[in-house]
Short mmCIF file of C-alpha atoms in Angstrom, two decimals:
data_model
loop_
_atom_site.label_atom_id
_atom_site.label_comp_id
_atom_site.label_asym_id
_atom_site.label_seq_id
_atom_site.Cartn_x
_atom_site.Cartn_y
_atom_site.Cartn_z
CA ALA A 1 111.61 9.55 23.13
CA PHE A 2 113.75 10.22 20.07
CA ILE A 3 111.83 13.37 19.09
CA GLY A 4 112.09 14.63 22.67
CA SER A 5 115.82 13.88 22.82
CA LEU A 6 116.41 15.64 19.50
CA SER A 7 114.43 18.66 20.67
CA ILE A 8 116.47 18.83 23.90
CA ALA A 9 119.73 18.57 21.94
CA LEU A 10 118.72 21.42 19.61
CA VAL A 11 117.73 23.64 22.54
CA LEU A 12 121.05 22.94 24.29
CA VAL A 13 123.00 23.69 21.10
CA LEU A 14 121.26 27.03 20.79
CA PHE A 15 121.58 27.78 24.51
CA ASN A 16 125.19 26.95 25.30
CA ARG A 17 126.61 24.93 22.39
CA LEU A 18 126.45 21.72 24.56
CA ALA A 19 129.09 23.14 26.93
CA LEU A 20 129.84 20.78 29.86
CA ILE A 21 127.35 18.16 28.50
CA PRO A 22 128.86 14.79 27.44
CA ARG A 23 127.83 13.93 23.89
CA SER A 24 127.34 10.27 24.86
CA SER A 25 124.53 11.20 27.30
CA LEU A 26 122.44 12.46 24.38
CA LEU A 27 122.84 9.07 22.70
CA PHE A 28 121.95 7.02 25.79
CA TYR A 29 119.11 9.28 26.95
CA PRO A 30 116.36 8.09 24.51
CA PHE A 31 117.14 4.42 25.22
CA LEU A 32 117.03 4.97 28.98
CA LEU A 33 113.79 6.94 28.56
CA ILE A 34 112.16 4.07 26.62
CA ILE A 35 113.29 1.51 29.20
CA PHE A 36 112.15 3.44 32.28
CA LEU A 37 108.85 4.58 30.75
CA GLY A 38 107.97 1.34 28.92
CA LEU A 39 109.29 -1.44 31.17
CA PRO A 40 106.98 -0.79 34.19
CA ARG A 41 104.00 -0.68 31.86
CA LEU A 42 105.08 -3.84 30.07
CA ILE A 43 105.61 -5.74 33.33
CA PHE A 44 102.19 -4.64 34.63
CA ARG A 45 100.45 -5.67 31.40
CA VAL A 46 102.18 -9.07 31.26
CA LEU A 47 101.25 -9.79 34.87
CA ASN A 48 97.71 -8.51 34.44
CA GLU A 49 96.87 -10.16 31.14
CA HIS A 50 98.13 -13.70 31.09
CA SER A 51 101.74 -14.68 31.11
CA PHE A 52 102.29 -14.90 34.87
CA ASN A 53 98.71 -15.28 36.11
CA PHE A 54 99.61 -18.66 37.58
CA LEU A 55 101.65 -16.79 40.21
CA LEU A 56 98.53 -14.98 41.40
CA THR A 57 96.29 -17.98 42.04
CA ASP A 58 96.22 -21.30 43.79
CA GLN A 59 94.46 -22.97 40.84
CA ALA A 60 97.08 -25.28 39.34
CA HIS A 61 94.91 -26.75 36.58
CA PRO A 62 92.89 -24.23 34.53
CA LYS A 63 90.00 -25.60 32.47
CA ARG A 64 91.00 -26.57 28.96
CA VAL A 65 88.68 -24.75 26.52
CA LEU A 66 87.73 -25.45 22.92
CA ILE A 67 86.13 -22.52 21.09
CA LEU A 68 83.73 -22.98 18.16
CA GLY A 69 83.93 -19.95 15.90
CA ALA A 70 87.21 -18.21 15.08
CA GLY A 71 85.74 -14.93 13.89
CA THR A 72 85.80 -11.52 15.52
CA SER A 73 83.77 -12.69 18.52
CA GLY A 74 86.10 -15.64 19.12
CA ASP A 75 89.10 -13.32 18.89
CA MET A 76 87.64 -10.88 21.45
CA LEU A 77 86.59 -13.72 23.75
CA VAL A 78 90.04 -15.33 23.80
CA ARG A 79 91.69 -11.98 24.36
CA ASP A 80 89.42 -11.40 27.36
CA MET A 81 90.05 -14.93 28.69
CA LEU A 82 93.82 -14.55 28.47
CA ARG A 83 93.80 -11.09 30.00
CA ILE A 84 91.38 -11.65 32.88
CA ARG A 85 90.89 -15.37 33.40
CA GLY A 86 94.08 -17.02 32.23
CA ASN A 87 94.43 -18.61 35.64
CA GLU A 88 91.01 -20.30 35.36
CA TYR A 89 90.58 -21.06 31.67
CA MET A 90 93.10 -22.05 29.02
CA PRO A 91 91.90 -21.68 25.39
CA LEU A 92 93.63 -24.49 23.49
CA ALA A 93 92.09 -24.49 20.02
CA PHE A 94 89.46 -23.12 17.64
CA LEU A 95 87.20 -24.97 15.23
CA ASP A 96 85.54 -23.10 12.38
CA ASP A 97 83.85 -24.12 9.12
CA ASN A 98 85.62 -21.29 7.28
CA SER A 99 88.44 -23.19 5.54
CA ARG A 100 90.44 -19.97 5.01
CA LEU A 101 91.08 -19.80 8.75
CA HIS A 102 92.37 -23.37 9.07
CA GLY A 103 96.04 -23.57 10.01
CA GLY A 104 96.08 -20.01 11.28
CA ASN A 105 96.24 -18.60 14.80
CA VAL A 106 93.93 -16.26 16.69
CA GLN A 107 95.65 -14.60 19.66
CA GLY A 108 98.18 -17.44 19.51
CA VAL A 109 95.47 -20.13 19.64
CA PRO A 110 95.46 -22.47 16.60
CA VAL A 111 92.46 -22.99 14.30
CA LEU A 112 92.57 -26.76 13.82
CA GLY A 113 89.71 -27.48 11.42
CA ASN A 114 85.94 -27.52 10.97
CA PHE A 115 83.14 -28.42 13.37
CA ASP A 116 83.02 -32.05 12.19
CA GLN A 117 86.35 -32.61 13.98
CA LEU A 118 84.77 -31.80 17.34
CA VAL A 119 84.82 -35.27 18.91
CA GLU A 120 88.35 -36.00 17.70
CA THR A 121 89.66 -32.66 19.02
CA ILE A 122 88.03 -33.16 22.42
CA GLU A 123 89.60 -36.58 22.85
CA THR A 124 93.03 -35.51 21.59
CA MET A 125 93.29 -32.32 23.65
CA GLN A 126 91.37 -33.50 26.75
CA ILE A 127 88.94 -30.57 26.60
CA ASP A 128 86.99 -29.60 29.75
CA LEU A 129 84.67 -26.90 28.32
CA ILE A 130 83.19 -26.04 24.92
CA ILE A 131 82.37 -22.41 24.12
CA ILE A 132 80.26 -21.44 21.10
CA ALA A 133 81.40 -17.97 19.98
CA MET A 134 78.92 -17.43 17.15
CA PRO A 135 76.53 -14.62 18.20
CA SER A 136 75.43 -13.95 14.61
CA ALA A 137 74.76 -17.61 13.74
CA SER A 138 71.41 -18.58 12.26
CA ASP A 139 69.11 -21.00 14.07
CA GLU A 140 70.07 -23.78 11.61
CA GLN A 141 73.78 -23.25 12.27
CA MET A 142 73.22 -23.23 16.01
CA ARG A 143 71.18 -26.43 15.89
CA ARG A 144 73.91 -28.19 13.92
CA VAL A 145 76.64 -27.09 16.32
CA VAL A 146 74.61 -27.99 19.42
CA ASP A 147 73.72 -31.38 17.89
CA LEU A 148 77.46 -32.03 17.46
CA CYS A 149 78.07 -31.05 21.08
CA LYS A 150 75.29 -33.26 22.47
CA GLY A 151 77.27 -36.51 22.41
CA CYS A 152 80.38 -35.04 24.03
CA GLU A 153 79.00 -34.97 27.61
CA LEU A 154 80.87 -31.74 28.33
CA PRO A 155 79.52 -28.41 29.58
CA VAL A 156 78.70 -26.05 26.70
CA MET A 157 78.44 -22.26 26.95
CA THR A 158 77.53 -19.69 24.33
CA LEU A 159 77.34 -15.96 23.70
CA PRO A 160 73.98 -14.19 23.46
CA LYS A 161 72.71 -12.91 20.13
CA LEU A 162 74.68 -10.03 18.67
CA ASP A 163 71.88 -7.51 19.21
CA GLN A 164 71.60 -8.55 22.87
CA LEU A 165 75.27 -7.99 23.70
CA VAL A 166 75.77 -4.88 25.81
CA ASN A 167 77.40 -2.30 23.50
CA ARG A 168 78.24 -5.27 21.24
CA GLN A 169 81.14 -6.05 23.57
CA VAL A 170 82.20 -9.70 23.64
CA ASN A 171 83.69 -10.84 26.95
CA PHE A 172 83.71 -13.86 29.22
CA GLY A 173 81.03 -12.39 31.47
CA ALA A 174 78.54 -12.46 28.57
CA LEU A 175 78.67 -16.26 28.32
CA HIS A 176 75.73 -18.33 29.48
CA ASP A 177 74.60 -21.94 29.34
CA ILE A 178 72.85 -23.03 26.14
CA ALA A 179 69.15 -22.18 26.32
CA ILE A 180 66.31 -23.24 24.07
CA ASP A 181 66.14 -19.65 22.72
CA ASP A 182 69.63 -20.17 21.29
CA LEU A 183 68.34 -23.04 19.16
CA LEU A 184 65.04 -21.64 17.96
CA GLY A 185 65.38 -17.89 17.72
CA ARG A 186 68.80 -16.78 16.58
CA ALA A 187 67.98 -15.36 13.16
CA LYS A 188 69.02 -11.73 13.34
CA ILE A 189 66.35 -9.18 12.49
CA LYS A 190 67.24 -5.91 10.82
CA LEU A 191 64.87 -3.14 11.81
CA ASP A 192 64.42 0.36 10.47
CA TRP A 193 64.73 2.12 13.81
CA ASN A 194 64.50 5.53 12.12
CA ILE A 195 60.94 4.81 10.92
CA ILE A 196 60.01 3.17 14.25
CA SER A 197 61.40 6.10 16.21
CA LEU A 198 59.53 8.61 14.03
CA GLY A 199 56.30 6.81 14.82
CA LEU A 200 56.81 6.84 18.60
CA HIS A 201 59.32 9.59 19.41
CA LYS A 202 57.69 12.40 21.41
CA LYS A 203 54.35 10.59 21.28
CA VAL A 204 52.04 9.59 24.15
CA VAL A 205 51.94 5.78 24.00
CA MET A 206 49.58 3.43 25.84
CA ILE A 207 50.09 -0.33 26.24
CA SER A 208 47.26 -2.52 27.47
CA GLY A 209 48.37 -5.70 29.21
CA GLY A 210 51.70 -3.96 29.79
CA GLY A 211 52.74 -6.33 32.57
CA GLY A 212 52.46 -9.51 30.50
CA SER A 213 55.15 -11.27 28.49
CA ILE A 214 54.65 -9.33 25.26
CA GLY A 215 53.36 -6.17 26.95
CA SER A 216 56.32 -5.78 29.30
CA GLU A 217 58.83 -6.22 26.46
CA LEU A 218 56.92 -3.65 24.40
CA CYS A 219 57.13 -1.27 27.36
CA GLN A 220 60.92 -1.75 27.50
CA GLN A 221 61.43 -1.11 23.80
CA VAL A 222 59.03 1.83 23.59
CA ALA A 223 60.62 3.42 26.66
CA GLY A 224 63.96 3.44 24.85
CA LEU A 225 62.49 5.46 21.96
CA ASN A 226 61.93 8.58 24.09
CA PRO A 227 58.13 8.91 24.04
CA THR A 228 56.48 11.96 25.59
CA ALA A 229 54.80 9.61 28.07
CA LEU A 230 54.15 5.89 28.48
CA ILE A 231 50.87 4.68 29.96
CA ILE A 232 50.68 1.08 31.19
CA PHE A 233 47.27 -0.48 31.76
CA GLU A 234 47.41 -3.86 33.53
CA ARG A 235 44.96 -5.92 35.58
CA CYS A 236 47.57 -7.97 37.51
CA GLU A 237 48.84 -5.94 40.45
CA TYR A 238 52.15 -7.82 40.79
CA ASN A 239 52.95 -7.65 37.06
CA LEU A 240 52.25 -3.92 37.05
CA TYR A 241 54.49 -3.44 40.08
CA LYS A 242 57.34 -5.38 38.41
CA ILE A 243 57.30 -3.54 35.11
CA GLU A 244 56.91 -0.12 36.76
CA LEU A 245 59.86 -0.81 39.08
CA GLN A 246 61.99 -2.01 36.18
CA LEU A 247 61.19 0.93 33.91
CA ARG A 248 61.76 3.55 36.60
CA GLU A 249 65.13 1.98 37.32
CA GLU A 250 66.28 1.69 33.69
CA PHE A 251 64.66 4.90 32.36
CA PRO A 252 64.68 7.42 35.24
CA ASP A 253 63.70 10.31 32.92
CA LEU A 254 60.71 8.48 31.41
CA VAL A 255 57.30 10.03 32.07
CA LEU A 256 55.46 6.90 33.20
CA TYR A 257 51.88 6.34 34.32
CA ALA A 258 51.05 2.86 35.62
CA HIS A 259 47.34 2.14 36.01
CA LEU A 260 45.70 -0.91 37.52
CA GLY A 261 42.52 -1.88 35.72
CA ASP A 262 40.56 -4.21 33.44
CA ILE A 263 40.00 -3.46 29.75
CA VAL A 264 36.39 -4.62 30.17
CA ASP A 265 35.90 -1.64 32.51
CA SER A 266 34.88 0.95 29.92
CA VAL A 267 34.62 3.68 32.59
CA ALA A 268 38.29 3.23 33.56
CA ILE A 269 39.36 3.01 29.90
CA ARG A 270 37.54 6.21 28.94
CA HIS A 271 38.91 8.03 32.00
CA ILE A 272 42.51 7.16 31.09
CA LEU A 273 42.13 8.07 27.41
CA ALA A 274 40.38 11.33 28.30
CA LYS A 275 43.13 12.23 30.77
CA TYR A 276 46.25 11.34 28.74
CA LYS A 277 45.04 11.44 25.10
CA PRO A 278 47.38 8.66 23.86
CA GLU A 279 48.39 8.96 20.21
CA VAL A 280 49.44 5.32 19.83
CA ILE A 281 47.87 2.31 21.58
CA PHE A 282 49.36 -1.19 21.61
CA HIS A 283 46.62 -3.63 22.63
CA ALA A 284 48.38 -6.69 24.10
CA ALA A 285 45.88 -7.55 26.85
CA ALA A 286 44.15 -10.90 26.23
CA TYR A 287 43.31 -14.28 27.70
CA LYS A 288 45.21 -16.88 25.69
CA HIS A 289 45.11 -20.29 27.42
CA VAL A 290 43.30 -22.48 24.88
CA PRO A 291 42.10 -25.46 26.99
CA MET A 292 41.05 -23.27 29.93
CA LEU A 293 39.04 -20.86 27.81
CA GLN A 294 37.36 -23.70 25.94
CA SER A 295 35.06 -24.29 28.91
CA GLN A 296 34.81 -20.61 29.87
CA ALA A 297 33.50 -18.95 26.74
CA ARG A 298 31.94 -16.06 28.66
CA GLU A 299 35.23 -14.93 30.18
CA ALA A 300 37.04 -15.32 26.87
CA VAL A 301 34.41 -13.23 25.04
CA ARG A 302 34.22 -10.54 27.76
CA ASN A 303 37.97 -10.03 27.85
CA ASN A 304 39.11 -10.68 24.27
CA ILE A 305 36.13 -9.28 22.34
CA LEU A 306 34.16 -6.90 24.56
CA GLY A 307 37.33 -5.62 26.24
CA THR A 308 38.82 -4.91 22.83
CA GLN A 309 35.57 -3.19 21.82
CA ALA A 310 35.73 -0.91 24.88
CA LEU A 311 39.31 0.08 24.08
CA VAL A 312 38.63 0.48 20.34
CA GLU A 313 35.60 2.72 20.84
CA ALA A 314 37.43 4.88 23.38
CA ALA A 315 40.40 5.18 20.98
CA VAL A 316 38.08 6.45 18.25
CA GLU A 317 36.23 8.82 20.58
CA TYR A 318 39.42 10.42 21.91
CA ALA A 319 41.10 10.69 18.48
CA CYS A 320 43.91 8.18 18.95
CA LYS A 321 45.94 8.18 15.74
CA THR A 322 47.17 4.56 15.70
CA PHE A 323 45.78 1.43 17.32
CA VAL A 324 47.91 -1.75 17.06
CA MET A 325 46.11 -5.02 17.80
CA VAL A 326 48.36 -7.92 18.87
CA SER A 327 46.79 -11.09 17.47
CA THR A 328 47.70 -14.78 17.17
CA ASP A 329 47.93 -17.58 14.61
CA LYS A 330 45.12 -19.30 16.53
CA ALA A 331 42.75 -16.72 15.00
CA VAL A 332 43.16 -18.49 11.63
CA ASN A 333 40.51 -21.18 11.00
CA PRO A 334 39.91 -21.39 14.75
CA THR A 335 38.95 -24.68 16.38
CA ASN A 336 38.75 -23.14 19.84
CA ILE A 337 37.06 -20.29 21.67
CA MET A 338 40.30 -18.44 22.30
CA GLY A 339 41.23 -18.30 18.60
CA ALA A 340 37.69 -17.29 17.63
CA THR A 341 37.66 -14.40 20.10
CA LYS A 342 40.97 -13.10 18.72
CA ARG A 343 39.62 -13.39 15.17
CA ALA A 344 36.52 -11.45 16.22
CA ALA A 345 38.80 -8.76 17.68
CA GLU A 346 40.65 -8.62 14.34
CA ILE A 347 37.36 -8.18 12.47
CA LEU A 348 36.32 -5.41 14.87
CA CYS A 349 39.58 -3.53 14.29
CA GLN A 350 39.34 -3.86 10.49
CA THR A 351 35.73 -2.68 10.54
CA MET A 352 36.47 0.33 12.74
CA ASN A 353 39.39 1.28 10.51
CA GLU A 354 36.96 1.75 7.62
CA ASN A 355 34.59 3.83 9.74
CA SER A 356 36.84 6.14 11.76
CA ASN A 357 39.87 8.41 11.56
CA THR A 358 41.96 6.07 13.70
CA SER A 359 44.38 3.76 11.89
CA PHE A 360 43.82 0.19 13.11
CA ILE A 361 46.68 -2.22 12.45
CA THR A 362 46.66 -5.93 13.30
CA VAL A 363 49.87 -7.93 13.85
CA ARG A 364 49.49 -11.71 13.85
CA PHE A 365 52.14 -14.20 14.97
CA GLY A 366 52.58 -17.62 16.59
CA ASN A 367 53.95 -18.87 19.90
CA VAL A 368 56.49 -16.88 21.87
CA LEU A 369 59.29 -18.67 23.69
CA GLY A 370 59.13 -18.22 27.45
CA SER A 371 55.87 -16.30 27.53
CA ALA A 372 53.41 -16.90 30.34
CA GLY A 373 51.51 -20.11 29.65
CA SER A 374 53.91 -21.38 26.95
CA VAL A 375 55.34 -24.89 26.98
CA VAL A 376 58.91 -23.79 27.74
CA PRO A 377 58.36 -22.82 31.42
CA LEU A 378 56.21 -25.95 31.85
CA PHE A 379 58.92 -28.22 30.42
CA LYS A 380 61.52 -26.55 32.66
CA GLN A 381 59.43 -27.31 35.76
CA GLN A 382 58.86 -30.91 34.69
CA ILE A 383 62.56 -31.46 33.96
CA ALA A 384 63.54 -29.91 37.32
CA LYS A 385 61.25 -32.44 39.06
CA GLY A 386 62.87 -35.32 37.18
CA GLY A 387 60.08 -35.73 34.62
CA PRO A 388 58.10 -36.94 32.92
CA VAL A 389 57.81 -34.25 30.25
CA THR A 390 54.29 -34.19 28.82
CA VAL A 391 53.65 -33.57 25.12
CA THR A 392 50.12 -33.75 23.75
CA HIS A 393 50.92 -35.47 20.43
CA PRO A 394 54.13 -36.73 18.72
CA GLU A 395 53.31 -34.81 15.50
CA ILE A 396 52.09 -31.53 16.99
CA ASN A 397 54.12 -28.51 15.89
CA ARG A 398 54.07 -24.77 16.44
CA TYR A 399 55.69 -21.61 15.12
CA PHE A 400 58.07 -20.07 17.63
CA MET A 401 59.67 -16.67 18.08
CA THR A 402 61.55 -15.03 20.94
CA ILE A 403 59.80 -12.28 22.93
CA PRO A 404 62.22 -9.47 21.87
CA GLU A 405 62.01 -10.57 18.24
CA ALA A 406 58.19 -10.57 18.28
CA CYS A 407 58.03 -7.14 19.92
CA GLN A 408 60.55 -5.60 17.55
CA LEU A 409 58.51 -6.80 14.59
CA ILE A 410 55.31 -5.45 16.19
CA LEU A 411 56.98 -2.03 16.41
CA GLN A 412 58.21 -2.30 12.82
CA ALA A 413 54.75 -3.28 11.55
CA SER A 414 53.13 -0.43 13.48
CA ALA A 415 55.51 2.02 11.80
CA MET A 416 54.80 0.58 8.34
CA GLY A 417 51.01 0.41 8.60
CA GLN A 418 48.65 3.01 7.18
CA GLY A 419 45.51 1.45 8.65
CA GLY A 420 43.40 -1.64 8.03
CA GLU A 421 46.32 -4.01 7.43
CA ILE A 422 46.81 -7.46 8.90
CA PHE A 423 50.54 -7.98 9.15
CA VAL A 424 51.69 -11.59 9.48
CA LEU A 425 55.12 -12.14 10.99
CA ASP A 426 57.32 -14.64 9.18
CA MET A 427 57.88 -17.25 11.89
CA GLY A 428 60.19 -19.47 9.84
CA LYS A 429 59.59 -23.20 9.94
CA PRO A 430 57.27 -24.77 12.53
CA ILE A 431 58.99 -26.75 15.27
CA LYS A 432 57.76 -30.09 16.59
CA ILE A 433 56.93 -29.85 20.29
CA SER A 434 58.49 -33.29 20.78
CA TYR A 435 61.79 -31.94 19.36
CA LEU A 436 61.52 -28.97 21.70
CA ALA A 437 61.04 -31.30 24.67
CA GLU A 438 63.98 -33.50 23.68
CA GLN A 439 66.30 -30.51 23.24
CA MET A 440 65.33 -29.06 26.61
CA VAL A 441 66.01 -32.40 28.30
CA ARG A 442 69.43 -32.60 26.62
CA LEU A 443 70.25 -29.00 27.54
CA SER A 444 69.59 -29.89 31.17
CA GLY A 445 72.35 -32.52 30.94
CA LYS A 446 69.93 -35.47 30.79
CA ILE A 447 69.19 -38.06 28.11
CA PRO A 448 65.59 -38.24 26.79
CA GLU A 449 63.75 -41.48 27.57
CA GLN A 450 66.73 -42.72 29.57
CA ASP A 451 66.98 -40.13 32.34
CA ILE A 452 63.69 -38.30 31.72
CA LYS A 453 60.66 -39.83 30.05
CA ILE A 454 58.60 -38.01 27.42
CA ILE A 455 54.97 -39.08 27.47
CA TYR A 456 52.16 -38.19 25.07
CA THR A 457 48.87 -37.22 26.68
CA GLY A 458 46.62 -36.57 23.66
CA LEU A 459 45.33 -33.32 22.17
CA ARG A 460 43.57 -31.03 24.63
CA PRO A 461 40.14 -29.45 24.00
CA GLY A 462 40.32 -26.99 21.10
CA GLU A 463 43.93 -27.83 20.24
CA LYS A 464 45.09 -28.32 16.64
CA LEU A 465 48.00 -30.40 15.38
CA HIS A 466 49.23 -27.63 13.09
CA GLU A 467 48.60 -23.90 13.39
CA GLU A 468 48.26 -21.58 10.40
CA LEU A 469 49.34 -17.96 10.06
CA PHE A 470 46.81 -16.88 7.43
CA TYR A 471 43.60 -17.93 5.67
CA THR A 472 43.81 -19.41 2.18
CA ASP A 473 41.84 -16.44 0.79
CA GLU A 474 44.19 -13.97 2.52
CA LYS A 475 46.70 -13.65 -0.30
CA LEU A 476 50.02 -12.76 1.27
CA ALA A 477 52.02 -9.91 -0.19
CA ALA A 478 55.58 -8.88 0.56
CA THR A 479 56.35 -5.66 2.40
CA ASN A 480 59.49 -3.57 2.74
CA HIS A 481 60.56 -5.85 5.59
CA PRO A 482 61.48 -9.47 4.76
CA LYS A 483 60.07 -10.77 8.05
CA ILE A 484 56.69 -9.03 7.72
CA LEU A 485 53.99 -10.09 5.23
CA LEU A 486 50.71 -8.39 4.42
CA ALA A 487 47.51 -10.48 4.40
CA ALA A 488 44.56 -9.31 2.32
CA HIS A 489 41.33 -9.30 4.35
CA ARG A 490 37.66 -9.41 3.52
CA HIS A 491 35.24 -6.52 4.04
CA ASN A 492 32.87 -6.62 7.02
CA ASP A 493 29.67 -4.61 7.41
CA ILE A 494 29.84 -2.42 10.51
CA GLU A 495 26.09 -2.66 11.22
CA ILE A 496 26.20 -6.46 11.28
CA VAL A 497 29.34 -6.51 13.42
CA MET A 498 27.96 -4.03 15.97
CA THR A 499 24.62 -5.86 16.15
CA ASN A 500 26.42 -9.13 16.89
CA LEU A 501 28.53 -7.42 19.57
CA ARG A 502 25.43 -5.98 21.25
CA GLN A 503 23.89 -9.46 21.32
CA LEU A 504 27.12 -10.90 22.76
CA THR A 505 27.05 -8.28 25.51
CA GLU A 506 23.48 -9.27 26.43
CA ASP A 507 24.39 -12.98 26.42
CA CYS A 508 27.38 -12.31 28.67
CA ASN A 509 25.20 -10.33 31.07
CA ASP A 510 22.73 -13.27 31.12
CA TYR A 511 25.65 -15.75 31.47
CA ASN A 512 24.22 -17.81 28.62
CA GLN A 513 27.16 -19.96 27.46
CA GLN A 514 25.33 -21.58 24.54
CA ASN A 515 24.14 -18.28 23.11
CA ILE A 516 27.62 -16.81 23.60
CA ILE A 517 29.14 -19.54 21.42
CA LYS A 518 26.40 -19.03 18.82
CA GLY A 519 27.10 -15.30 18.90
CA VAL A 520 30.83 -15.85 18.32
CA LYS A 521 29.96 -18.07 15.33
CA GLN A 522 27.87 -15.24 13.91
CA ILE A 523 31.00 -13.07 13.79
CA VAL A 524 33.45 -15.89 12.99
CA PRO A 525 31.49 -18.41 10.87
CA GLU A 526 34.60 -20.51 10.23
CA LEU A 527 34.78 -21.47 13.93
CA GLN A 528 34.85 -25.28 14.08
CA ILE A 529 33.39 -26.42 17.42
#
């Protein structure tokens, strides 16, 4: 306004020496300009953001909110609440363990103290809602905060992990109720997306079992890396329909081929590889339900071993460059058929790596939260029915990882591998299933044993108390990624392996369960059945 006024004054001086123009008007003009240009904008912003929102709603009593975490995310969240939802929610205070923030203000909201003052603050300020604004918190930090919130009997909401926020934008719409993933899988993973992208960008990629929990997430992440084409091979019609619909909606420019079929069908496998010539194959198709497969060894062997063999041999024949085998911790010292079949598939991949031009890479990890057949969906159903929640043993524990985290590490391992490696994902500390059950009951707003009973049913056939991620003779070595370890593996003779597989095929064709189990033990002598 002042620069404009000065420019006008200079022009008028040069034009007519300010003849017939009152000098006072040049003094008042910039102030009037500021008022008439700025005041309407100021009034609109004040009305829109927070100060007079109570005039625009019938809600006389907005919810009183306490926010845990006074960092950047807390600042952005409060700003969004005041601007958009000041008529519904009133942020009253922050708590944060960073002592440097104590006594300060964030968007006019005071930072009162650390998390240990939670109960006192709730009682003093009559809080209605607790919001955890810590998207980059570790799983230990989240557990501590949620444990503090448990006794407050107030609704608790949180932000998703930082890498799951859309464009890293923090706003009220991103909040959700506390989920078990927030307690067990919040450690942020740093990936080298440049290396991953180089391995998959402009490549033809095939994913077997692409409609399953791991397979569908792999499809999503690979699709975002701009492959030349993505081929999905899936035996479940509905799962294939879902993932195809989702990918075509989210990635309209993706060249996508969705094929219905069984990996045991070598004719279908060879037809697809001959037609599309995939350069990278992610093999995620497998049966994985331990107790069910324990009494159905033939189906486990056909799918997990012979199906893998069909895909492996086709990959070698049609010059696939990289084959990534998705394995499990149950393949280590297996006490069940499922684990033994996955170990046999690992051995097959290692053997073929030594005898072909295809690079075979194995990635081994533990349980995945929310995957099909995992305990989390089962516990949710049991809690919804009012219980009881069934746990096999009070001491049983498992390694857990979220589906996106597991798939990201699979992609990272595939980019790092040269061929023949067994990569073991660092799963952190194992979690007791009883703890998992208790937390899920509490997150549902109930009290364990009081509102919902937890009963112990005993170990199921083939189930172990504690899973392992590697054999004792597989000396683990560090890699360039802190979450990925390299397990040394023993050499296997290809003639012996192929002879055993031919015998397994005959036993499956004869439906001879006893011989099938003996045949699996020939390949995996450590099987304890």
